[in-house]
Amino acid sequence: MKRLVRGFLEKYNKLTLEEKIRYSYLLLYVPVVIFISFALINMWNVNKKYDEMIDSTSVASEFSLDFKNDLDYKTYLVIVGNKSFEESGIEEMLTDAERVVERLEKITISKDNMGRLESVRKYLDNLRTYLTRIEENSKKEDLYEENLEIWENDVQIVTTLIEDTIFEYIYYDIKDVQIERTIFQQQFKVMIIFAVIAFVVISAIMAFSSYYIPLSISRPIKKITDVTNQVAAGDLDVRSDVTDGVEATMLSTSLNSMIDKINELLSQVTTEQIRLRKAEFELLQSQINPHFLYNTLDAIVWLAEDGQNEKVVSTVKSLSEFFRTSLNQGKDIVTIKEELQHVKSYLEIQQIRYQDILEYEINVPEELSSYLIPKITIQPLVENALYHGIKNKRGPGKIVVTGERESDYFCIYVKDNGLGISDERLETVLMNITNRNESEKSTFGLYNVNERIKLDFGDLYGISIDSVFKEGTTVSIKLPLKESI
C-alpha cells in the first residue's frame, strides 16, 4: 500500500500545475457523482417497483367487488325472462372484467399473482360459456329448469371462484407492497450508512487535497523563492534542487542556468578588471622608468665631463642591468634573487648621484632567493625611502633591505633611518595604500605595489608601514611561500 501511495505521489509530482488542479477537482467530483448516481438509481428502481405494485393494486381494485352478486342477479333476471340478455348488461360486465385482467397481466410482476390471473381468465371463459348456453336456452321454451340449474351449479360457483381469486390477488399484492416497503426501509438505512461513509471518505479526500495539493504547488515555488533571495543577497554558490512539477522543475533549471551564467560573467568581469588594473600599474611603471632614465643619463654625462670614466662604465653597467631585470623577458613574477638584483642596480646608480648622503645594505637570507615576488616591488619602496626619508633628513642616511621566513609566509623589509613619518601623515598614507587617492601623487608607488601583490597572491598579502617621526621608517612586504617551477 505504501509503495502504491509513493508511486502515485511520484507521478503526481511530475504533473503540470494545470493537470494538478484538474485532477484535484476530478478527485472530488468522481466520488460525489458515484454516490449521487447510486442513490438516484436505487431510488429510481425502488420507486418504479413500488409504483408498479401500487398500479397493480389500483387496477385490481377496479374489478367490481360486487361482480358476483351483480352478475348472479342479472343472470337470474335473464332466466326468469324479466330482461333479455342484451338488456341485462352481462356482456359489458364480462368485457370490463376481461379488460381488467388484461391490464393486470401487463403490470403484474409476481409469478403467483400471474397464476391467479390466468385462473381468473379461465373462469371468465367458462362463465362466458355458461352464460352463452343460458342465452341460447332462453330463446327456447321449456328450458327454464335447465337454465336455473346452470345458474345454480355453474354460474354461481364460477363467480364465487372469480371473486375469491381476485380477493387473493389483492391480498397478496398488498402483502408484496408491505414486503417491498420493508426492503425499501432496509435499503434506505443502507443508503444512510453509505452516505455517512461516503461523506467521511469525501471529507478525508477534501482534507488531504486541501492540504497536499496547495502544498505541492506552493512548496517548489517557495524553494525557488528562497534561492532567488539568496542570489539577491549575493550568494552565487546556492543552487535550486526543485523536481516537483513540470513548470517548477523548468523554472528551477532555468534559475540554475542563470546563476551559472552570472558566475561566468562575474568571473569574466573580474578577470578583465585584474587585466585593466595590471595595465594601469604597468603604465605607471612605464611613466616612472623614463624619469629615472633621464636622471641617470644626466649623471652619466656629468661623470663623463668630470673625467670619472670608471664610474661612467660602472653606472652604465648598472643601468643596463637595471633595465635588463626590469624587462625580464616580459615576466610579471620574478624570483627574490632577480628582484634583489634589480634593487641593487638601482641603488648602485643612486649612490653615484647621492654618494654623500646614501648608504645601503642588502642582507636577505639565501633560502628566500627562489621564492616569487611581483616584478618591481622592492625598488619603488627603496625609491620612497630615498626620496621621502633620506633626502628629507638633510643628512646621511642608510637603507637596509632584509628578509625573514615565517611558518607559512615570508617578509621582505625595507628600512631607512630617514626623517620618518608623523602619526597623522602615517594614517593618511596607510589609508591611501588600500584606497587610491588621485590627489596624493606621492603614495601612488605604495598603492601600486600593494595592489599588484594582492592581485597576484590574494588579500592576505601586501605591504605594511611602521614609522617613527625623525627616527626612520620600515616597510614590510608579506608574501606567500611560492617557488618558481
CSV table of C-alpha atoms in Angstrom, one decimal:
chain,number,residue,atom,x,y,z
A,1,MET,CA,0.0,0.0,0.0
A,2,LYS,CA,2.8,2.4,0.9
A,3,ARG,CA,4.5,1.6,-2.4
A,4,LEU,CA,1.3,2.3,-4.3
A,5,VAL,CA,0.9,5.6,-2.5
A,6,ARG,CA,4.5,6.5,-3.1
A,7,GLY,CA,4.2,5.7,-6.7
A,8,PHE,CA,1.1,7.8,-7.0
A,9,LEU,CA,2.7,10.8,-5.3
A,10,GLU,CA,5.8,10.5,-7.6
A,11,LYS,CA,3.6,10.5,-10.7
A,12,TYR,CA,1.5,13.4,-9.2
A,13,ASN,CA,4.6,15.5,-8.6
A,14,LYS,CA,5.6,15.2,-12.2
A,15,LEU,CA,2.3,16.7,-13.4
A,16,THR,CA,1.9,20.3,-14.6
A,17,LEU,CA,0.1,22.8,-12.4
A,18,GLU,CA,-2.8,22.7,-14.8
A,19,GLU,CA,-3.0,18.9,-14.6
A,20,LYS,CA,-2.7,19.0,-10.8
A,21,ILE,CA,-5.7,21.4,-10.4
A,22,ARG,CA,-7.7,19.5,-13.0
A,23,TYR,CA,-7.1,16.1,-11.3
A,24,SER,CA,-7.8,17.6,-7.8
A,25,TYR,CA,-11.2,18.7,-9.0
A,26,LEU,CA,-11.8,15.3,-10.6
A,27,LEU,CA,-10.7,13.6,-7.4
A,28,LEU,CA,-13.5,15.4,-5.5
A,29,TYR,CA,-16.0,15.2,-8.4
A,30,VAL,CA,-15.9,11.4,-9.0
A,31,PRO,CA,-16.9,10.2,-5.5
A,32,VAL,CA,-19.8,12.7,-5.4
A,33,VAL,CA,-21.0,11.6,-8.8
A,34,ILE,CA,-20.8,7.9,-7.9
A,35,PHE,CA,-22.7,8.4,-4.7
A,36,ILE,CA,-25.4,10.6,-6.3
A,37,SER,CA,-25.7,8.1,-9.2
A,38,PHE,CA,-26.0,5.1,-6.9
A,39,ALA,CA,-28.6,6.9,-4.8
A,40,LEU,CA,-30.7,8.0,-7.8
A,41,ILE,CA,-30.6,4.6,-9.5
A,42,ASN,CA,-31.5,2.8,-6.3
A,43,MET,CA,-34.3,5.3,-5.6
A,44,TRP,CA,-35.5,5.0,-9.2
A,45,ASN,CA,-35.7,1.2,-9.1
A,46,VAL,CA,-37.4,1.1,-5.8
A,47,ASN,CA,-39.9,3.8,-6.7
A,48,LYS,CA,-40.6,2.1,-10.1
A,49,LYS,CA,-41.2,-1.2,-8.5
A,50,TYR,CA,-43.3,0.4,-5.8
A,51,ASP,CA,-45.3,2.3,-8.4
A,52,GLU,CA,-45.9,-0.9,-10.4
A,53,MET,CA,-47.2,-2.7,-7.3
A,54,ILE,CA,-49.4,0.3,-6.4
A,55,ASP,CA,-50.7,0.4,-10.0
A,56,SER,CA,-51.4,-3.3,-9.9
A,57,THR,CA,-53.4,-2.9,-6.7
A,58,SER,CA,-55.3,0.1,-8.1
A,59,VAL,CA,-56.2,-1.7,-11.3
A,60,ALA,CA,-57.2,-4.8,-9.3
A,61,SER,CA,-59.5,-2.6,-7.2
A,62,GLU,CA,-61.3,-1.6,-10.4
A,63,PHE,CA,-62.6,-5.1,-10.6
A,64,SER,CA,-66.0,-4.7,-9.1
A,65,LEU,CA,-66.3,-6.0,-5.6
A,66,ASP,CA,-70.0,-6.8,-6.3
A,67,PHE,CA,-69.1,-8.7,-9.5
A,68,LYS,CA,-70.6,-11.9,-8.2
A,69,ASN,CA,-73.8,-10.5,-6.8
A,70,ASP,CA,-74.4,-8.3,-9.8
A,71,LEU,CA,-73.7,-11.0,-12.4
A,72,ASP,CA,-75.7,-13.6,-10.5
A,73,TYR,CA,-78.7,-11.3,-10.2
A,74,LYS,CA,-78.6,-10.1,-13.8
A,75,THR,CA,-78.3,-13.7,-15.0
A,76,TYR,CA,-81.3,-14.7,-12.8
A,77,LEU,CA,-83.3,-11.8,-14.4
A,78,VAL,CA,-82.5,-13.2,-17.9
A,79,ILE,CA,-83.5,-16.8,-16.8
A,80,VAL,CA,-86.9,-15.6,-15.4
A,81,GLY,CA,-87.4,-13.6,-18.6
A,82,ASN,CA,-87.5,-10.2,-16.9
A,83,LYS,CA,-84.8,-8.9,-19.2
A,84,SER,CA,-83.2,-10.1,-22.4
A,85,PHE,CA,-79.6,-10.9,-22.5
A,86,GLU,CA,-78.7,-7.7,-24.4
A,87,GLU,CA,-80.7,-5.6,-21.9
A,88,SER,CA,-79.1,-7.2,-18.8
A,89,GLY,CA,-75.6,-5.7,-19.4
A,90,ILE,CA,-73.9,-9.1,-18.7
A,91,GLU,CA,-71.7,-8.7,-21.8
A,92,GLU,CA,-70.4,-5.3,-20.6
A,93,MET,CA,-69.6,-6.8,-17.2
A,94,LEU,CA,-67.7,-9.7,-18.8
A,95,THR,CA,-65.8,-7.3,-21.1
A,96,ASP,CA,-64.9,-5.0,-18.3
A,97,ALA,CA,-63.6,-7.9,-16.2
A,98,GLU,CA,-61.5,-9.3,-19.1
A,99,ARG,CA,-60.1,-5.8,-19.7
A,100,VAL,CA,-59.1,-5.5,-16.1
A,101,VAL,CA,-57.4,-8.9,-16.2
A,102,GLU,CA,-55.6,-8.0,-19.4
A,103,ARG,CA,-54.2,-4.8,-17.8
A,104,LEU,CA,-53.2,-6.7,-14.7
A,105,GLU,CA,-51.3,-9.2,-16.7
A,106,LYS,CA,-49.2,-6.3,-18.2
A,107,ILE,CA,-48.2,-4.8,-14.9
A,108,THR,CA,-48.1,-7.8,-12.5
A,109,ILE,CA,-44.6,-8.9,-11.6
A,110,SER,CA,-45.5,-11.6,-9.1
A,111,LYS,CA,-45.5,-15.1,-10.5
A,112,ASP,CA,-48.1,-16.3,-8.0
A,113,ASN,CA,-50.4,-13.4,-9.0
A,114,MET,CA,-49.8,-14.1,-12.6
A,115,GLY,CA,-51.1,-17.7,-12.0
A,116,ARG,CA,-54.1,-16.3,-10.3
A,117,LEU,CA,-54.9,-14.0,-13.2
A,118,GLU,CA,-54.6,-17.0,-15.6
A,119,SER,CA,-57.2,-18.8,-13.4
A,120,VAL,CA,-59.5,-15.7,-13.5
A,121,ARG,CA,-59.2,-15.6,-17.3
A,122,LYS,CA,-60.2,-19.4,-17.4
A,123,TYR,CA,-63.0,-18.8,-15.1
A,124,LEU,CA,-64.3,-15.9,-17.2
A,125,ASP,CA,-64.0,-18.1,-20.3
A,126,ASN,CA,-66.1,-20.8,-18.5
A,127,LEU,CA,-68.5,-18.2,-17.3
A,128,ARG,CA,-69.0,-16.9,-20.8
A,129,THR,CA,-69.7,-20.4,-22.0
A,130,TYR,CA,-72.3,-21.0,-19.3
A,131,LEU,CA,-73.9,-17.6,-20.0
A,132,THR,CA,-74.0,-18.4,-23.7
A,133,ARG,CA,-75.9,-21.6,-23.0
A,134,ILE,CA,-78.3,-19.7,-20.8
A,135,GLU,CA,-78.8,-17.1,-23.6
A,136,GLU,CA,-79.5,-19.8,-26.1
A,137,ASN,CA,-81.8,-21.7,-23.8
A,138,SER,CA,-83.7,-18.5,-23.1
A,139,LYS,CA,-84.8,-18.4,-26.7
A,140,LYS,CA,-86.4,-21.8,-26.4
A,141,GLU,CA,-89.4,-22.9,-24.4
A,142,ASP,CA,-89.5,-25.4,-21.6
A,143,LEU,CA,-85.7,-24.9,-20.7
A,144,TYR,CA,-86.3,-22.8,-17.6
A,145,GLU,CA,-85.3,-25.6,-15.3
A,146,GLU,CA,-82.1,-26.3,-17.2
A,147,ASN,CA,-81.1,-22.6,-17.1
A,148,LEU,CA,-81.8,-22.4,-13.4
A,149,GLU,CA,-79.7,-25.5,-12.8
A,150,ILE,CA,-76.8,-24.0,-14.9
A,151,TRP,CA,-77.2,-20.8,-12.9
A,152,GLU,CA,-77.1,-22.5,-9.5
A,153,ASN,CA,-74.5,-25.2,-10.2
A,154,ASP,CA,-72.2,-23.4,-12.7
A,155,VAL,CA,-72.6,-19.7,-12.8
A,156,GLN,CA,-72.7,-19.0,-9.1
A,157,ILE,CA,-69.8,-21.4,-8.4
A,158,VAL,CA,-67.6,-19.7,-11.1
A,159,THR,CA,-68.4,-16.2,-10.0
A,160,THR,CA,-67.5,-17.3,-6.5
A,161,LEU,CA,-64.2,-18.6,-7.7
A,162,ILE,CA,-63.6,-15.4,-9.6
A,163,GLU,CA,-64.4,-13.3,-6.6
A,164,ASP,CA,-62.2,-15.4,-4.3
A,165,THR,CA,-59.3,-15.3,-6.7
A,166,ILE,CA,-59.5,-11.6,-7.2
A,167,PHE,CA,-59.5,-11.1,-3.4
A,168,GLU,CA,-56.5,-13.4,-3.1
A,169,TYR,CA,-54.8,-11.3,-5.8
A,170,ILE,CA,-55.4,-8.1,-4.0
A,171,TYR,CA,-54.4,-9.6,-0.6
A,172,TYR,CA,-51.0,-10.9,-1.9
A,173,ASP,CA,-50.4,-7.8,-3.9
A,174,ILE,CA,-50.8,-5.7,-0.8
A,175,LYS,CA,-48.6,-8.1,1.1
A,176,ASP,CA,-45.9,-7.7,-1.6
A,177,VAL,CA,-46.2,-4.0,-1.2
A,178,GLN,CA,-45.6,-4.3,2.5
A,179,ILE,CA,-42.6,-6.6,1.9
A,180,GLU,CA,-41.2,-4.1,-0.6
A,181,ARG,CA,-41.7,-1.4,1.8
A,182,THR,CA,-39.7,-3.3,4.4
A,183,ILE,CA,-37.0,-3.9,1.8
A,184,PHE,CA,-37.0,-0.2,0.9
A,185,GLN,CA,-36.7,0.8,4.5
A,186,GLN,CA,-33.7,-1.5,4.9
A,187,GLN,CA,-32.2,-0.2,1.7
A,188,PHE,CA,-32.8,3.3,2.9
A,189,LYS,CA,-30.9,2.5,6.1
A,190,VAL,CA,-28.1,1.1,3.9
A,191,MET,CA,-28.1,4.3,1.9
A,192,ILE,CA,-27.9,6.4,5.0
A,193,ILE,CA,-24.9,4.3,6.2
A,194,PHE,CA,-23.4,4.5,2.7
A,195,ALA,CA,-24.0,8.3,2.7
A,196,VAL,CA,-22.2,8.7,6.0
A,197,ILE,CA,-19.3,6.6,4.8
A,198,ALA,CA,-19.2,8.5,1.5
A,199,PHE,CA,-19.3,11.8,3.4
A,200,VAL,CA,-16.4,10.7,5.6
A,201,VAL,CA,-14.4,9.5,2.6
A,202,ILE,CA,-15.1,12.6,0.6
A,203,SER,CA,-14.2,14.8,3.7
A,204,ALA,CA,-10.9,12.9,4.1
A,205,ILE,CA,-10.2,13.3,0.4
A,206,MET,CA,-11.0,17.0,0.6
A,207,ALA,CA,-8.9,17.4,3.7
A,208,PHE,CA,-6.0,15.7,2.1
A,209,SER,CA,-6.5,17.6,-1.2
A,210,SER,CA,-6.8,20.9,0.5
A,211,TYR,CA,-3.5,20.4,2.3
A,212,TYR,CA,-1.4,18.4,-0.1
A,213,ILE,CA,-2.4,20.0,-3.5
A,214,PRO,CA,-1.8,23.6,-2.5
A,215,LEU,CA,1.4,22.5,-0.7
A,216,SER,CA,2.6,20.6,-3.8
A,217,ILE,CA,2.1,23.9,-5.8
A,218,SER,CA,3.5,26.4,-3.2
A,219,ARG,CA,6.4,24.3,-1.8
A,220,PRO,CA,8.5,24.3,-5.0
A,221,ILE,CA,7.7,28.0,-5.6
A,222,LYS,CA,8.8,28.8,-2.0
A,223,LYS,CA,12.1,26.8,-2.6
A,224,ILE,CA,12.8,28.7,-5.8
A,225,THR,CA,11.9,32.0,-4.0
A,226,ASP,CA,14.4,31.1,-1.2
A,227,VAL,CA,17.1,30.5,-3.8
A,228,THR,CA,16.4,33.8,-5.6
A,229,ASN,CA,16.5,35.7,-2.2
A,230,GLN,CA,19.9,34.1,-1.5
A,231,VAL,CA,21.1,35.1,-5.0
A,232,ALA,CA,19.8,38.6,-4.5
A,233,ALA,CA,21.8,38.7,-1.2
A,234,GLY,CA,24.9,37.9,-3.2
A,235,ASP,CA,25.3,34.1,-2.6
A,236,LEU,CA,26.0,32.7,-6.1
A,237,ASP,CA,27.0,29.3,-4.8
A,238,VAL,CA,23.4,28.3,-4.0
A,239,ARG,CA,21.5,26.0,-6.4
A,240,SER,CA,17.9,25.1,-6.8
A,241,ASP,CA,17.0,21.4,-6.5
A,242,VAL,CA,13.3,21.5,-7.2
A,243,THR,CA,11.9,18.4,-9.0
A,244,ASP,CA,8.2,18.7,-8.1
A,245,GLY,CA,6.0,19.8,-11.0
A,246,VAL,CA,7.0,20.3,-14.7
A,247,GLU,CA,6.8,24.1,-14.6
A,248,ALA,CA,8.7,24.4,-11.2
A,249,THR,CA,11.4,22.0,-12.5
A,250,MET,CA,11.8,24.0,-15.7
A,251,LEU,CA,12.0,27.2,-13.6
A,252,SER,CA,14.5,25.7,-11.2
A,253,THR,CA,16.7,24.5,-14.1
A,254,SER,CA,16.5,28.0,-15.7
A,255,LEU,CA,17.4,29.6,-12.4
A,256,ASN,CA,20.4,27.4,-12.0
A,257,SER,CA,21.5,28.2,-15.6
A,258,MET,CA,21.1,31.9,-14.9
A,259,ILE,CA,23.2,31.6,-11.7
A,260,ASP,CA,25.9,29.8,-13.7
A,261,LYS,CA,25.8,32.5,-16.3
A,262,ILE,CA,26.1,35.2,-13.7
A,263,ASN,CA,29.1,33.5,-12.2
A,264,GLU,CA,30.7,33.1,-15.6
A,265,LEU,CA,30.1,36.8,-16.3
A,266,LEU,CA,31.4,37.9,-12.9
A,267,SER,CA,34.5,35.8,-13.5
A,268,GLN,CA,35.0,37.4,-16.9
A,269,VAL,CA,34.4,40.9,-15.4
A,270,THR,CA,36.9,40.1,-12.5
A,271,THR,CA,39.5,38.9,-15.0
A,272,GLU,CA,39.0,42.0,-17.1
A,273,GLN,CA,39.3,44.2,-14.1
A,274,ILE,CA,42.5,42.5,-13.0
A,275,ARG,CA,43.9,42.9,-16.5
A,276,LEU,CA,42.9,46.5,-16.5
A,277,ARG,CA,44.5,47.3,-13.2
A,278,LYS,CA,47.6,45.5,-14.2
A,279,ALA,CA,47.7,47.5,-17.3
A,280,GLU,CA,47.3,50.7,-15.2
A,281,PHE,CA,50.2,49.6,-13.0
A,282,GLU,CA,52.4,48.8,-16.0
A,283,LEU,CA,51.6,52.2,-17.4
A,284,LEU,CA,52.6,53.9,-14.1
A,285,GLN,CA,55.9,51.9,-14.2
A,286,SER,CA,56.5,53.0,-17.8
A,287,GLN,CA,56.0,56.6,-16.7
A,288,ILE,CA,58.4,56.2,-13.8
A,289,ASN,CA,61.2,54.5,-15.8
A,290,PRO,CA,61.8,57.3,-18.3
A,291,HIS,CA,62.1,59.8,-15.4
A,292,PHE,CA,64.7,57.6,-13.7
A,293,LEU,CA,66.4,57.1,-17.1
A,294,TYR,CA,66.7,60.9,-17.7
A,295,ASN,CA,68.3,61.5,-14.3
A,296,THR,CA,70.7,58.6,-14.7
A,297,LEU,CA,71.8,59.8,-18.1
A,298,ASP,CA,72.3,63.3,-16.7
A,299,ALA,CA,74.5,61.7,-14.0
A,300,ILE,CA,76.5,59.8,-16.6
A,301,VAL,CA,77.0,62.9,-18.6
A,302,TRP,CA,78.2,64.8,-15.5
A,303,LEU,CA,80.6,61.9,-14.7
A,304,ALA,CA,82.0,61.9,-18.2
A,305,GLU,CA,82.5,65.6,-18.2
A,306,ASP,CA,84.3,65.3,-14.9
A,307,GLY,CA,86.6,62.6,-16.3
A,308,GLN,CA,85.4,59.9,-14.0
A,309,ASN,CA,85.4,57.2,-16.7
A,310,GLU,CA,85.4,54.2,-14.3
A,311,LYS,CA,82.2,55.4,-12.7
A,312,VAL,CA,80.8,56.1,-16.1
A,313,VAL,CA,81.4,52.4,-17.0
A,314,SER,CA,80.1,51.2,-13.7
A,315,THR,CA,77.0,53.4,-13.9
A,316,VAL,CA,76.3,52.2,-17.5
A,317,LYS,CA,76.6,48.6,-16.4
A,318,SER,CA,74.3,49.2,-13.5
A,319,LEU,CA,71.8,50.9,-15.8
A,320,SER,CA,72.0,48.1,-18.3
A,321,GLU,CA,71.4,45.5,-15.5
A,322,PHE,CA,68.6,47.6,-14.1
A,323,PHE,CA,66.7,47.7,-17.4
A,324,ARG,CA,67.5,44.0,-18.2
A,325,THR,CA,65.9,42.9,-14.9
A,326,SER,CA,63.1,45.4,-15.4
A,327,LEU,CA,62.2,43.8,-18.8
A,328,ASN,CA,63.0,40.3,-17.7
A,329,GLN,CA,61.5,38.8,-20.9
A,330,GLY,CA,58.1,40.2,-20.1
A,331,LYS,CA,57.5,38.2,-17.0
A,332,ASP,CA,55.3,39.8,-14.3
A,333,ILE,CA,56.5,37.4,-11.5
A,334,VAL,CA,60.2,37.0,-10.7
A,335,THR,CA,62.3,35.4,-8.0
A,336,ILE,CA,63.6,37.2,-5.0
A,337,LYS,CA,67.1,36.8,-6.3
A,338,GLU,CA,66.2,38.6,-9.6
A,339,GLU,CA,64.2,41.3,-7.8
A,340,LEU,CA,67.2,42.0,-5.4
A,341,GLN,CA,69.5,42.3,-8.4
A,342,HIS,CA,67.2,44.9,-9.8
A,343,VAL,CA,67.2,46.8,-6.5
A,344,LYS,CA,71.0,46.5,-6.3
A,345,SER,CA,71.4,48.0,-9.8
A,346,TYR,CA,69.1,50.8,-8.8
A,347,LEU,CA,70.9,51.6,-5.5
A,348,GLU,CA,74.3,51.5,-7.3
A,349,ILE,CA,73.1,54.1,-9.7
A,350,GLN,CA,71.5,56.3,-7.0
A,351,GLN,CA,74.6,56.0,-4.8
A,352,ILE,CA,76.6,57.6,-7.6
A,353,ARG,CA,74.1,60.5,-7.6
A,354,TYR,CA,73.8,60.7,-3.8
A,355,GLN,CA,77.1,59.3,-2.6
A,356,ASP,CA,77.4,62.0,0.1
A,357,ILE,CA,74.2,61.0,1.8
A,358,LEU,CA,73.3,57.4,0.8
A,359,GLU,CA,74.4,54.1,2.2
A,360,TYR,CA,72.7,50.8,1.6
A,361,GLU,CA,72.8,47.2,2.6
A,362,ILE,CA,71.1,44.2,1.1
A,363,ASN,CA,71.0,41.3,3.6
A,364,VAL,CA,68.3,38.8,2.5
A,365,PRO,CA,68.8,35.1,3.5
A,366,GLU,CA,69.7,32.8,0.6
A,367,GLU,CA,66.8,30.4,1.5
A,368,LEU,CA,64.4,33.1,0.2
A,369,SER,CA,66.1,33.5,-3.2
A,370,SER,CA,63.8,31.1,-5.1
A,371,TYR,CA,60.5,32.4,-3.7
A,372,LEU,CA,58.4,34.5,-6.1
A,373,ILE,CA,57.5,38.2,-6.0
A,374,PRO,CA,55.8,40.6,-8.4
A,375,LYS,CA,58.4,42.3,-10.6
A,376,ILE,CA,59.5,45.8,-9.5
A,377,THR,CA,58.0,45.5,-6.0
A,378,ILE,CA,61.0,46.3,-3.8
A,379,GLN,CA,62.5,49.1,-6.0
A,380,PRO,CA,59.6,51.5,-5.6
A,381,LEU,CA,59.9,51.1,-1.8
A,382,VAL,CA,63.6,51.7,-1.9
A,383,GLU,CA,62.9,54.8,-4.0
A,384,ASN,CA,60.4,56.1,-1.5
A,385,ALA,CA,62.9,55.5,1.3
A,386,LEU,CA,65.5,57.6,-0.6
A,387,TYR,CA,63.3,60.5,-1.7
A,388,HIS,CA,60.9,60.8,1.3
A,389,GLY,CA,63.2,59.5,4.0
A,390,ILE,CA,66.9,60.1,3.4
A,391,LYS,CA,66.7,63.3,1.3
A,392,ASN,CA,64.3,65.0,3.6
A,393,LYS,CA,66.5,64.2,6.5
A,394,ARG,CA,69.1,66.7,5.3
A,395,GLY,CA,72.0,64.4,6.2
A,396,PRO,CA,73.5,61.0,5.6
A,397,GLY,CA,71.2,58.0,5.7
A,398,LYS,CA,71.1,54.3,5.2
A,399,ILE,CA,68.7,51.9,3.5
A,400,VAL,CA,68.7,48.3,4.6
A,401,VAL,CA,66.9,45.5,2.8
A,402,THR,CA,66.4,42.3,4.8
A,403,GLY,CA,64.2,39.2,4.8
A,404,GLU,CA,62.7,36.7,7.1
A,405,ARG,CA,60.8,33.5,6.7
A,406,GLU,CA,57.8,32.5,8.9
A,407,SER,CA,55.8,29.3,9.1
A,408,ASP,CA,53.6,29.8,6.1
A,409,TYR,CA,54.8,33.1,4.6
A,410,PHE,CA,57.9,35.3,4.4
A,411,CYS,CA,58.6,39.0,4.6
A,412,ILE,CA,61.0,41.5,2.9
A,413,TYR,CA,61.8,44.6,4.9
A,414,VAL,CA,62.9,48.0,3.5
A,415,LYS,CA,64.2,50.0,6.4
A,416,ASP,CA,65.6,53.5,6.4
A,417,ASN,CA,66.8,55.9,9.1
A,418,GLY,CA,65.5,58.9,7.4
A,419,LEU,CA,63.0,61.6,8.5
A,420,GLY,CA,60.2,59.2,9.3
A,421,ILE,CA,56.5,59.9,9.1
A,422,SER,CA,54.3,61.7,11.6
A,423,ASP,CA,51.4,59.8,13.1
A,424,GLU,CA,48.9,62.0,11.3
A,425,ARG,CA,50.6,61.6,8.0
A,426,LEU,CA,51.1,57.9,8.5
A,427,GLU,CA,47.4,57.4,9.0
A,428,THR,CA,46.8,59.1,5.6
A,429,VAL,CA,49.5,57.1,3.9
A,430,LEU,CA,48.1,53.8,5.2
A,431,MET,CA,44.6,54.8,4.0
A,432,ASN,CA,46.0,55.7,0.6
A,433,ILE,CA,47.7,52.3,0.3
A,434,THR,CA,44.4,50.5,0.2
A,435,ASN,CA,42.2,53.3,-1.3
A,436,ARG,CA,43.6,55.1,-4.3
A,437,ASN,CA,43.7,58.8,-3.9
A,438,GLU,CA,44.2,60.7,-7.2
A,439,SER,CA,45.3,63.9,-5.3
A,440,GLU,CA,48.1,62.1,-3.4
A,441,LYS,CA,50.8,61.5,-6.1
A,442,SER,CA,53.4,60.6,-3.5
A,443,THR,CA,51.5,57.4,-2.5
A,444,PHE,CA,50.9,56.1,-6.0
A,445,GLY,CA,54.0,53.8,-5.8
A,446,LEU,CA,52.9,52.3,-2.5
A,447,TYR,CA,49.4,51.8,-3.7
A,448,ASN,CA,50.7,50.3,-6.9
A,449,VAL,CA,52.9,47.8,-5.1
A,450,ASN,CA,50.3,46.8,-2.6
A,451,GLU,CA,47.6,46.2,-5.3
A,452,ARG,CA,49.8,44.2,-7.5
A,453,ILE,CA,50.7,41.9,-4.6
A,454,LYS,CA,47.0,41.4,-3.8
A,455,LEU,CA,46.1,40.8,-7.4
A,456,ASP,CA,48.7,38.1,-7.8
A,457,PHE,CA,48.6,36.4,-4.5
A,458,GLY,CA,45.4,37.4,-2.7
A,459,ASP,CA,44.2,39.8,0.0
A,460,LEU,CA,46.2,38.1,2.8
A,461,TYR,CA,49.3,39.6,1.4
A,462,GLY,CA,50.6,43.1,0.8
A,463,ILE,CA,52.6,45.8,2.4
A,464,SER,CA,52.5,47.5,5.8
A,465,ILE,CA,54.4,50.5,7.2
A,466,ASP,CA,55.8,51.3,10.6
A,467,SER,CA,57.4,54.7,11.2
A,468,VAL,CA,58.6,56.9,14.0
A,469,PHE,CA,59.0,60.6,13.1
A,470,LYS,CA,62.6,61.7,12.9
A,471,GLU,CA,63.8,58.1,13.5
A,472,GLY,CA,63.0,56.2,10.4
A,473,THR,CA,60.5,54.0,8.5
A,474,THR,CA,60.2,50.3,7.9
A,475,VAL,CA,58.1,48.9,5.1
A,476,SER,CA,57.2,45.2,5.3
A,477,ILE,CA,56.3,43.1,2.3
A,478,LYS,CA,54.3,40.0,3.2
A,479,LEU,CA,54.4,37.2,0.5
A,480,PRO,CA,53.4,33.5,0.2
A,481,LEU,CA,55.9,30.7,0.1
A,482,LYS,CA,55.7,30.1,-3.6
A,483,GLU,CA,58.7,29.0,-5.5
A,484,SER,CA,59.5,29.1,-9.3
A,485,ILE,CA,59.0,25.9,-11.2
